[in-house]
Structures are given as C-alpha cells and as structure tokens.
Tab-separated table of C-alpha atoms and ligand atoms in Angstrom:
chain	number	residue	atom	x	y	z
A	1	UNK	CA	8.316	-14.489	13.633
A	2	UNK	CA	11.123	-12.692	11.768
A	3	UNK	CA	10.407	-9.265	10.249
A	4	UNK	CA	12.733	-7.305	7.974
A	5	UNK	CA	12.634	-3.641	8.950
A	6	UNK	CA	13.340	-1.287	6.052
A	7	UNK	CA	12.989	2.426	7.001
A	8	UNK	CA	14.289	3.555	3.579
A	9	UNK	CA	14.661	7.283	2.797
A	10	UNK	CA	13.118	10.655	3.709
A	11	UNK	CA	10.128	10.389	6.019
A	12	UNK	CA	10.428	6.597	5.895
A	13	UNK	CA	13.207	7.015	8.476
A	14	UNK	CA	10.880	9.074	10.681
A	15	UNK	CA	7.644	7.100	10.463
A	16	UNK	CA	9.376	3.717	10.973
A	17	UNK	CA	10.507	4.376	14.593
A	18	UNK	CA	6.965	5.628	15.281
A	19	UNK	CA	5.454	2.425	13.872
A	20	UNK	CA	7.958	0.185	15.680
A	21	UNK	CA	7.218	1.832	19.032
A	22	UNK	CA	3.566	0.936	18.520
A	23	UNK	CA	4.392	-2.643	17.457
A	24	UNK	CA	6.625	-3.002	20.550
A	25	UNK	CA	3.695	-2.101	22.826
A	26	UNK	CA	2.163	-5.497	21.944
A	27	UNK	CA	5.181	-7.338	23.396
A	28	UNK	CA	5.066	-9.975	20.639
A	29	UNK	CA	7.795	-12.540	20.086
A	30	UNK	CA	9.271	-10.883	17.020
A	31	UNK	CA	12.817	-10.816	15.758
A	32	UNK	CA	13.440	-7.566	13.895
A	33	UNK	CA	16.090	-7.555	11.188
A	34	UNK	CA	17.017	-3.928	10.314
A	35	UNK	CA	18.157	-3.385	6.718
A	36	UNK	CA	19.535	-0.285	5.058
A	37	UNK	CA	18.046	-0.162	1.592
A	38	UNK	CA	17.216	2.740	-0.723
A	39	UNK	CA	18.433	5.895	-2.421
A	40	UNK	CA	20.634	6.906	0.548
A	41	UNK	CA	22.448	3.593	0.308
A	42	UNK	CA	22.730	3.978	-3.486
A	43	UNK	CA	24.375	7.392	-3.101
A	44	UNK	CA	26.773	5.974	-0.487
A	45	UNK	CA	27.624	2.610	-2.039
A	46	UNK	CA	26.346	2.632	-5.632
A	47	UNK	CA	23.788	-0.077	-4.810
A	48	UNK	CA	20.286	0.575	-3.433
A	49	UNK	CA	19.688	-3.084	-2.543
A	50	UNK	CA	22.159	-5.957	-2.698
A	51	UNK	CA	21.631	-9.645	-3.423
A	52	UNK	CA	22.508	-10.279	0.219
A	53	UNK	CA	19.712	-7.917	1.312
A	54	UNK	CA	17.338	-9.884	-0.919
A	55	UNK	CA	18.424	-13.213	0.605
A	56	UNK	CA	17.930	-11.865	4.139
A	57	UNK	CA	14.470	-10.570	3.227
A	58	UNK	CA	13.501	-13.912	1.659
A	59	UNK	CA	14.364	-15.640	4.956
A	60	UNK	CA	12.037	-13.321	6.904
A	61	UNK	CA	8.316	-13.922	7.332
A	62	UNK	CA	7.475	-10.432	6.100
A	63	UNK	CA	8.801	-6.907	5.619
A	64	UNK	CA	7.803	-3.675	7.319
A	65	UNK	CA	8.703	-0.875	4.941
A	66	UNK	CA	8.958	2.910	5.369
A	67	UNK	CA	9.385	4.729	2.056
A	68	UNK	CA	12.060	4.964	-0.586
A	69	UNK	CA	13.028	7.848	-2.869
A	70	UNK	CA	13.122	6.893	-6.548
A	71	UNK	CA	15.170	9.608	-8.294
A	72	UNK	CA	14.585	10.297	-12.012
A	73	UNK	CA	18.005	8.834	-12.827
A	74	UNK	CA	18.070	6.291	-15.668
A	75	UNK	CA	20.825	4.367	-13.826
A	76	UNK	CA	18.676	3.906	-10.695
A	77	UNK	CA	16.430	0.858	-10.609
A	78	UNK	CA	13.346	1.020	-8.399
A	79	UNK	CA	13.886	-0.958	-5.210
A	80	UNK	CA	10.183	-1.472	-4.631
A	81	UNK	CA	9.744	-2.868	-8.141
A	82	UNK	CA	12.554	-5.366	-7.481
A	83	UNK	CA	11.085	-6.376	-4.117
A	84	UNK	CA	7.567	-6.744	-5.521
A	85	UNK	CA	8.841	-8.840	-8.449
A	86	UNK	CA	11.385	-11.043	-6.673
A	87	UNK	CA	9.107	-11.746	-3.704
A	88	UNK	CA	6.214	-12.118	-6.158
A	89	UNK	CA	4.045	-9.724	-4.132
A	90	UNK	CA	1.427	-9.648	-6.824
A	91	UNK	CA	-1.456	-8.059	-4.898
A	92	UNK	CA	-1.236	-4.532	-3.566
A	93	UNK	CA	-4.182	-4.159	-1.216
A	94	UNK	CA	-5.144	-0.611	-0.258
A	95	UNK	CA	-8.199	-0.113	1.969
A	96	UNK	CA	-9.902	3.272	2.171
A	97	UNK	CA	-12.257	3.981	5.039
A	98	UNK	CA	-12.555	7.449	6.581
A	99	UNK	CA	-11.134	7.493	10.113
A	100	UNK	CA	-13.378	8.859	12.850
A	101	UNK	CA	-12.715	12.538	13.606
A	102	UNK	CA	-10.690	13.209	10.454
A	103	UNK	CA	-11.876	16.198	8.454
A	104	UNK	CA	-12.470	15.108	4.869
A	105	UNK	CA	-12.105	17.384	1.819
A	106	UNK	CA	-15.425	16.300	0.250
A	107	UNK	CA	-18.882	16.041	1.718
A	108	UNK	CA	-18.741	12.270	1.201
A	109	UNK	CA	-18.221	10.872	4.687
A	110	UNK	CA	-19.311	7.263	4.390
A	111	UNK	CA	-17.367	4.886	2.207
A	112	UNK	CA	-15.477	1.676	2.622
A	113	UNK	CA	-13.702	0.309	-0.408
A	114	UNK	CA	-10.442	-1.404	-1.227
A	115	UNK	CA	-8.262	-0.981	-4.280
A	116	UNK	CA	-6.636	-4.249	-5.359
A	117	UNK	CA	-3.772	-3.246	-7.614
A	118	UNK	CA	-1.844	-5.746	-9.742
A	119	UNK	CA	1.726	-5.264	-8.523
A	120	UNK	CA	4.191	-7.116	-10.712
A	121	UNK	CA	3.481	-6.316	-14.372
A	122	UNK	CA	1.522	-3.766	-16.477
A	123	UNK	CA	3.360	-0.488	-17.093
A	124	UNK	CA	5.872	-1.457	-14.418
A	125	UNK	CA	7.137	-4.448	-16.396
A	126	UNK	CA	10.633	-2.989	-16.359
A	127	UNK	CA	10.868	-3.555	-20.130
A	128	UNK	CA	11.995	-0.162	-21.349
A	129	UNK	CA	14.143	1.394	-24.050
A	130	UNK	CA	15.497	4.907	-23.990
A	131	UNK	CA	16.837	6.258	-27.305
A	132	UNK	CA	17.787	9.787	-28.277
A	133	UNK	CA	14.451	10.711	-29.836
A	134	UNK	CA	12.105	8.066	-28.586
A	135	UNK	CA	11.475	6.017	-25.463
A	136	UNK	CA	9.433	2.828	-25.033
A	137	UNK	CA	7.849	1.129	-22.057
A	138	UNK	CA	6.238	-2.241	-22.735
A	139	UNK	CA	2.963	-2.819	-20.887
A	140	UNK	CA	2.732	-6.500	-20.024
A	141	UNK	CA	-0.580	-8.096	-19.015
A	142	UNK	CA	-0.482	-11.851	-18.588
A	143	UNK	CA	-3.300	-14.357	-18.094
A	144	UNK	CA	-1.643	-15.664	-14.928
A	145	UNK	CA	-1.151	-12.134	-13.524
A	146	UNK	CA	-4.718	-11.064	-14.300
A	147	UNK	CA	-6.214	-14.313	-13.002
A	148	UNK	CA	-4.477	-14.233	-9.654
A	149	UNK	CA	-5.230	-10.554	-8.973
A	150	UNK	CA	-8.885	-11.132	-9.866
A	151	UNK	CA	-8.957	-14.153	-7.542
A	152	UNK	CA	-7.603	-11.953	-4.712
A	153	UNK	CA	-10.267	-9.370	-5.440
A	154	UNK	CA	-12.965	-12.068	-5.319
A	155	UNK	CA	-11.686	-13.406	-1.992
A	156	UNK	CA	-11.898	-9.905	-0.505
A	157	UNK	CA	-15.353	-9.380	-2.026
A	158	UNK	CA	-16.624	-12.641	-0.506
A	159	UNK	CA	-16.075	-11.118	2.964
A	160	UNK	CA	-18.063	-8.008	2.021
A	161	UNK	CA	-20.665	-6.994	-0.549
A	162	UNK	CA	-19.694	-9.793	-2.979
A	163	UNK	CA	-19.104	-7.324	-5.764
A	164	UNK	CA	-16.048	-6.238	-7.705
A	165	UNK	CA	-15.475	-3.318	-10.041
A	166	UNK	CA	-13.024	-4.078	-12.843
A	167	UNK	CA	-11.190	-0.938	-13.942
A	168	UNK	CA	-9.484	-0.719	-17.328
A	169	UNK	CA	-9.172	1.262	-20.543
A	170	UNK	CA	-10.373	-1.557	-22.777
A	171	UNK	CA	-11.914	0.806	-25.330
A	172	UNK	CA	-8.387	1.864	-26.351
A	173	UNK	CA	-5.896	-0.726	-25.095
A	174	UNK	CA	-5.922	-4.343	-26.261
A	175	UNK	CA	-3.973	-5.352	-23.173
A	176	UNK	CA	-6.828	-3.989	-21.096
A	177	UNK	CA	-9.579	-5.781	-22.982
A	178	UNK	CA	-7.544	-8.932	-22.251
A	179	UNK	CA	-7.306	-7.951	-18.536
A	180	UNK	CA	-11.062	-7.225	-18.450
A	181	UNK	CA	-11.985	-10.544	-20.095
A	182	UNK	CA	-9.818	-12.580	-17.716
A	183	UNK	CA	-11.212	-10.734	-14.679
A	184	UNK	CA	-14.820	-11.135	-15.710
A	185	UNK	CA	-14.216	-14.889	-16.212
A	186	UNK	CA	-12.756	-15.182	-12.705
A	187	UNK	CA	-15.655	-13.210	-11.180
A	188	UNK	CA	-18.249	-15.455	-12.940
A	189	UNK	CA	-16.467	-18.634	-11.800
A	190	UNK	CA	-16.451	-17.333	-8.204
A	191	UNK	CA	-20.114	-16.303	-8.286
A	192	UNK	CA	-19.146	-12.660	-7.625
A	193	UNK	CA	-21.151	-9.909	-9.262
A	194	UNK	CA	-19.135	-7.335	-11.154
A	195	UNK	CA	-19.258	-4.164	-13.172
A	196	UNK	CA	-16.641	-2.506	-15.328
A	197	UNK	CA	-15.431	1.075	-15.398
A	198	UNK	CA	-13.094	2.928	-17.706
A	199	UNK	CA	-10.274	4.287	-15.563
A	200	UNK	CA	-10.959	7.945	-16.368
A	201	UNK	CA	-14.661	7.554	-15.468
A	202	UNK	CA	-13.596	5.681	-12.323
A	203	UNK	CA	-11.384	8.571	-11.123
A	204	UNK	CA	-14.321	10.943	-11.603
A	205	UNK	CA	-16.931	8.712	-9.990
A	206	UNK	CA	-14.700	7.808	-7.064
A	207	UNK	CA	-14.758	11.437	-5.986
A	208	UNK	CA	-18.474	11.881	-6.562
A	209	UNK	CA	-19.809	8.517	-5.357
A	210	UNK	CA	-17.168	6.632	-3.312
A	211	UNK	CA	-19.885	4.933	-1.248
A	212	UNK	CA	-20.861	2.869	-4.319
A	213	UNK	CA	-17.655	0.844	-4.368
A	214	UNK	CA	-16.541	-2.262	-2.552
A	215	UNK	CA	-13.568	-4.000	-4.214
A	216	UNK	CA	-11.917	-2.259	-7.124
A	217	UNK	CA	-9.485	-4.393	-9.132
A	218	UNK	CA	-7.143	-2.868	-11.667
A	219	UNK	CA	-3.729	-2.916	-13.343
A	220	UNK	CA	-0.510	-1.585	-11.839
A	221	UNK	CA	-0.305	2.065	-12.986
A	222	UNK	CA	-4.062	2.693	-12.826
A	223	UNK	CA	-4.089	1.319	-9.270
A	224	UNK	CA	-1.189	3.578	-8.335
A	225	UNK	CA	-2.984	6.694	-9.589
A	226	UNK	CA	-6.447	5.799	-8.268
A	227	UNK	CA	-4.944	5.156	-4.825
A	228	UNK	CA	-3.747	8.731	-4.575
A	229	UNK	CA	-7.230	9.948	-5.585
A	230	UNK	CA	-8.691	7.705	-2.893
A	231	UNK	CA	-6.127	8.902	-0.331
A	232	UNK	CA	-7.185	12.492	-0.909
A	233	UNK	CA	-10.818	11.436	-0.322
A	234	UNK	CA	-9.851	9.650	2.883
A	235	UNK	CA	-8.122	12.684	4.394
A	236	UNK	CA	-4.584	12.508	3.049
A	237	UNK	CA	-1.599	10.340	2.207
A	238	UNK	CA	-0.459	10.364	5.828
A	239	UNK	CA	-3.394	8.122	6.777
A	240	UNK	CA	-3.424	5.348	4.200
A	241	UNK	CA	-1.752	1.945	4.651
A	242	UNK	CA	-1.162	-0.952	2.276
A	243	UNK	CA	-0.250	-4.616	2.138
A	244	UNK	CA	1.736	-6.105	-0.732
A	245	UNK	CA	1.044	-9.802	-0.628
A	246	UNK	CA	1.942	-12.894	-2.597
A	247	UNK	CA	1.530	-16.583	-1.879
A	248	UNK	CA	4.734	-16.807	0.215
A	249	UNK	CA	5.817	-13.290	1.230
A	250	UNK	CA	4.229	-10.039	2.377
A	251	UNK	CA	5.370	-6.421	2.717
A	252	UNK	CA	3.497	-3.708	4.618
A	253	UNK	CA	4.010	-0.018	3.861
A	254	UNK	CA	2.210	3.319	3.846
A	255	UNK	CA	1.045	4.264	0.381
A	256	UNK	CA	2.922	7.576	0.536
A	257	UNK	CA	6.440	8.093	-0.694
A	258	UNK	CA	9.486	9.567	1.003
A	259	UNK	CA	8.018	13.123	0.955
A	260	UNK	CA	11.295	15.044	0.503
A	261	UNK	CA	9.413	18.328	1.052
A	262	UNK	CA	8.829	17.557	4.763
A	263	UNK	CA	11.621	15.055	5.474
A	264	UNK	CA	13.890	15.859	8.400
A	265	UNK	CA	11.313	18.085	10.146
A	266	UNK	CA	9.817	15.406	12.370
A	267	UNK	CA	6.295	16.306	11.292
A	268	UNK	CA	5.382	13.378	9.025
A	269	UNK	CA	2.097	11.775	9.949
A	270	UNK	CA	2.939	8.267	11.233
A	271	UNK	CA	-0.651	6.958	11.074
A	272	UNK	CA	-0.293	5.425	7.569
A	273	UNK	CA	2.715	3.444	8.809
A	274	UNK	CA	1.015	2.545	12.048
A	275	UNK	CA	-2.074	1.297	10.139
A	276	UNK	CA	0.309	-0.725	7.958
A	277	UNK	CA	1.415	-2.436	11.193
A	278	UNK	CA	-2.297	-3.048	11.788
A	279	UNK	CA	-2.565	-4.753	8.358
A	280	UNK	CA	0.483	-6.825	9.298
A	281	UNK	CA	-1.164	-7.903	12.547
A	282	UNK	CA	-4.275	-8.947	10.561
A	283	UNK	CA	-2.080	-10.894	8.140
A	284	UNK	CA	-0.552	-12.654	11.182
A	285	UNK	CA	-4.082	-13.573	12.290
A	286	UNK	CA	-3.945	-11.197	15.312
A	287	UNK	CA	-7.369	-9.639	14.714
A	288	UNK	CA	-7.897	-8.587	18.371
A	289	UNK	CA	-4.562	-6.711	18.460
A	290	UNK	CA	-5.451	-5.085	15.155
A	291	UNK	CA	-8.739	-3.889	16.666
A	292	UNK	CA	-6.981	-2.438	19.709
A	293	UNK	CA	-4.600	-0.560	17.403
A	294	UNK	CA	-7.515	0.783	15.330
A	295	UNK	CA	-9.304	2.044	18.461
A	296	UNK	CA	-6.118	3.708	19.701
A	297	UNK	CA	-5.677	5.536	16.374
A	298	UNK	CA	-9.276	6.825	16.570
A	299	UNK	CA	-8.625	7.950	20.140
A	300	UNK	CA	-5.423	9.980	19.466
A	301	UNK	CA	-7.150	11.716	16.568
A	302	UNK	CA	-10.183	12.454	18.758
A	303	UNK	CA	-7.869	14.010	21.330
A	304	UNK	CA	-6.402	16.240	18.632
A	305	UNK	CA	-2.914	14.751	18.981
A	306	UNK	CA	-2.187	15.037	15.261
A	307	UNK	CA	0.543	16.239	12.896
A	308	UNK	CA	0.315	19.427	10.773
A	309	UNK	CA	-1.198	17.675	7.723
A	310	UNK	CA	-4.295	17.088	9.900
A	311	UNK	CA	-4.211	20.633	11.285
A	312	UNK	CA	-2.313	19.791	14.469
A	313	UNK	CA	1.041	20.887	15.837
A	314	UNK	CA	2.294	17.580	17.194
A	315	UNK	CA	5.402	15.760	15.967
A	316	UNK	CA	5.650	12.271	14.457
A	317	UNK	CA	6.949	10.837	17.757
A	318	UNK	CA	4.375	12.752	19.864
A	319	UNK	CA	1.625	10.927	17.978
A	320	UNK	CA	3.396	7.597	18.314
A	321	UNK	CA	4.017	8.032	22.051
A	322	UNK	CA	0.444	9.086	22.741
A	323	UNK	CA	-0.839	6.139	20.729
A	324	UNK	CA	1.428	3.609	22.461
A	325	UNK	CA	0.258	4.910	25.852
A	326	UNK	CA	-3.444	4.613	24.969
A	327	UNK	CA	-2.834	1.172	23.506
A	328	UNK	CA	-1.062	-0.077	26.650
A	329	UNK	CA	-4.128	1.003	28.647
A	330	UNK	CA	-6.437	-0.864	26.258
A	331	UNK	CA	-4.192	-3.944	26.335
A	332	UNK	CA	-4.210	-3.911	30.173
A	333	UNK	CA	-8.014	-3.942	30.028
A	334	UNK	CA	-8.054	-6.798	27.491
A	335	UNK	CA	-5.549	-9.023	29.395
B	430	ATP	P1	8.439	10.241	-3.583
B	430	ATP	O1	9.310	10.888	-4.616
B	430	ATP	O2	9.238	9.451	-2.579
B	430	ATP	O3	7.272	9.452	-4.167
B	430	ATP	P2	6.660	12.479	-3.244
B	430	ATP	O4	6.811	13.709	-2.458
B	430	ATP	O5	6.628	12.560	-4.750
B	430	ATP	O6	7.809	11.441	-2.778
B	430	ATP	P3	4.755	11.505	-1.473
B	430	ATP	O7	5.839	11.142	-0.505
B	430	ATP	O8	3.706	10.484	-1.634
B	430	ATP	O9	5.316	11.753	-2.867
B	430	ATP	O10	4.149	12.871	-0.993
B	430	ATP	C1	3.159	13.614	-1.707
B	430	ATP	C2	2.699	14.758	-0.833
B	430	ATP	O11	2.032	14.264	0.347
B	430	ATP	C3	3.872	15.618	-0.301
B	430	ATP	O12	3.493	16.970	-0.257
B	430	ATP	C4	4.066	15.111	1.109
B	430	ATP	O13	4.600	16.053	1.995
B	430	ATP	C5	2.679	14.679	1.551
B	430	ATP	N1	2.798	13.522	2.445
B	430	ATP	C6	3.097	12.272	2.100
B	430	ATP	N2	3.154	11.470	3.166
B	430	ATP	C7	2.884	12.248	4.243
B	430	ATP	C8	2.836	11.996	5.659
B	430	ATP	N3	3.066	10.774	6.169
B	430	ATP	N4	2.574	13.037	6.470
B	430	ATP	C9	2.335	14.266	5.972
B	430	ATP	N5	2.380	14.574	4.666
B	430	ATP	C10	2.670	13.568	3.793
C-alpha cells in the first residue's frame, strides 16, 4: 500500500507527525511518500502543487492530508479543490458522534449522524469572474454529480437507519430544486426513506435535535458550513475527521483548516487527524485496527491527556505518544 503524506501548512505540519506515529504503531506494510504541497510551497516557489505532485498522488493508493492555508489572494488556486476535482473525490464523508468523556457545549449528548457533502461542484465549481464592480461565481449542479452523491448517501444509510435527509434551498434556487429532485429519485430507487430540509432550518434543527438525523446529504458549500456547526456540537474542530472518496482514489483529512492562530505552538489537537487515520484503516478494510484506535482515543481522553481546546495542558505530541502507547498495549492483547 502506497500512501501520499501531505502535512500542508500551519497545524497540518504538527498534527501529521502525531497521526503518523499512531499509524506506525500498527506496523503495517505501508510505503509513505512525503509531499510538500500548500501555501508555504507557493510562497517559496510560486506553485502550491505541481503536475508532478499530482502524478505522484495518482500513483498512490490514497492520501493522508494535514491542512492547507488558502489565502484570500485571487492568484492563489485552492489546492484541495484541485485535488478533489482531479482525483474525482466526489463524496466528502464527515461522521459526527460524541466521543466518550468529551464535554459538549449543548445538553444533547446522544447523536450519531454523517454529513455526505458533494465535493466537486456546486459553489466550488471554480467558474468565477472578478470585475471592478461585480464578481460572479457559477453554482454548478449536475445530474451525474447529484446522482452519485445521493447513491453514496443511500449506501451509508443502508448500514444504519435506512433514512436520508436531503438538504437544499430549493424554495429559492433552481439548481437546488434540481438537486432535490435527483436525490429523491435515487432514494426511491434504493428503497431508502427520506425527508427534505431547507439548509437554514437544518442548521437550526441540528443544534436542537441532532439525535433525529442519520445520513444528511447536501451540496458542497452547505455541507462545508453544516460540518462546522456539527463539529461545534461534537466538541470542537480538533475532534472531527473526514474521508474524501471517489471510485478510484481517497483522501483522509481532519475537517479543520490550518488554524494560523495556534500554529507553531505545539498545542493543536491531533485527534481529528488520528481519527482520519481511523477512517483510512476502515477504507482499507482493517475494521479491527480501526476499533483498537477508537478505544485508544477514548482512553487518552478519559485519562485527561488532552490539548488546551479540550481543557487540558498537554501538547500535540504528548497526546500522540500516550495514544500510541495505549494502542501498543491493546495490540499486544489482540495478537
Ligand atoms: P484556514 O484558513 O486554514 O481554514 P481557520 O483558522 O480559518 O484556518 P480552522 O483551522 O478550521 O479555520 O480553525 C477554526 C478555529 O478552530 C480556530 O480558532 C482554530 O484554532 C480552532 N482549531 C481548528 N483545528 C484545531 C485543532 N486541531 N486543535 C485545536 N483548535 C483547533
């Protein structure tokens, strides 16, 4: 198995070593291909990602990704958008389940839902025009894009409550009534029950009644925003992983960004990255290893070995080292 390792910028460079130390504890036969990609590289070389980087990534089985800074510079093109498009990683899968022993901001403690975000089109189509007095971004919703993301949502729902919630703004946007109609057709064909929610009502209800939801399927920008709402519910951005998957490639990354406000301090919470490794293990079919990793995460949190975002005083690498140690003990018991 060949994995491209992209730490990226900011805290991406701090959480990646923490995640790799945990991956190494499994002793798997993995070839790691480190790649420098991101804003730092752009500042140094004028290019954030080269065609050669893309070819190397395409030869790998998957990518483990830290985080990349996207500056508000019209000359800078988003690296993640390029990766998602060129690798055709059309489904961004973001599970939200409260971790044991994490203090949550709301009194809602029991929920287990997944946001399935379309990842290659919508508001992130890349079709934009910037003029002196006006700017345009074209929102693209295709039948193919909507069908395949709805199919993904149905596959996930089949393993759970067999229900999907289709989130849109179809009362205002024609592109969203199209998205809604395609998704409902796919749900009916798959025998999956569904309901629809307007995105604004969804943001509100997610905070009040998160336990109601199972699989939420939505377009690119809405999925991006709702994920941050969900991350707050689940205890913070430092805890939430994601998988970007297509039919041939996959990329695993925390849902947080490069967090310039805390970068360089060694205090970033590595758990989102470590749980992204867990999603990668599941994608590889290593369910038992994924379970061991999940138990180890619960155990370090229970012991209070946590970073400042969770009220602790431990560093990124303290958490990773404690976790690797616990995991090695579990693995010794398993083998
Ligand atoms: P970017 O521009 O790269 O998206 P950002 O700061 O706008 O960065 P995030 O990186 O997602 O967006 O960070 C949002 C907030 O959450 C910041 O205050 C950040 O410090 C905090 N945060 C994000 N990830 C973590 C983490 N792993 N550990 C602790 N705090 C985090």
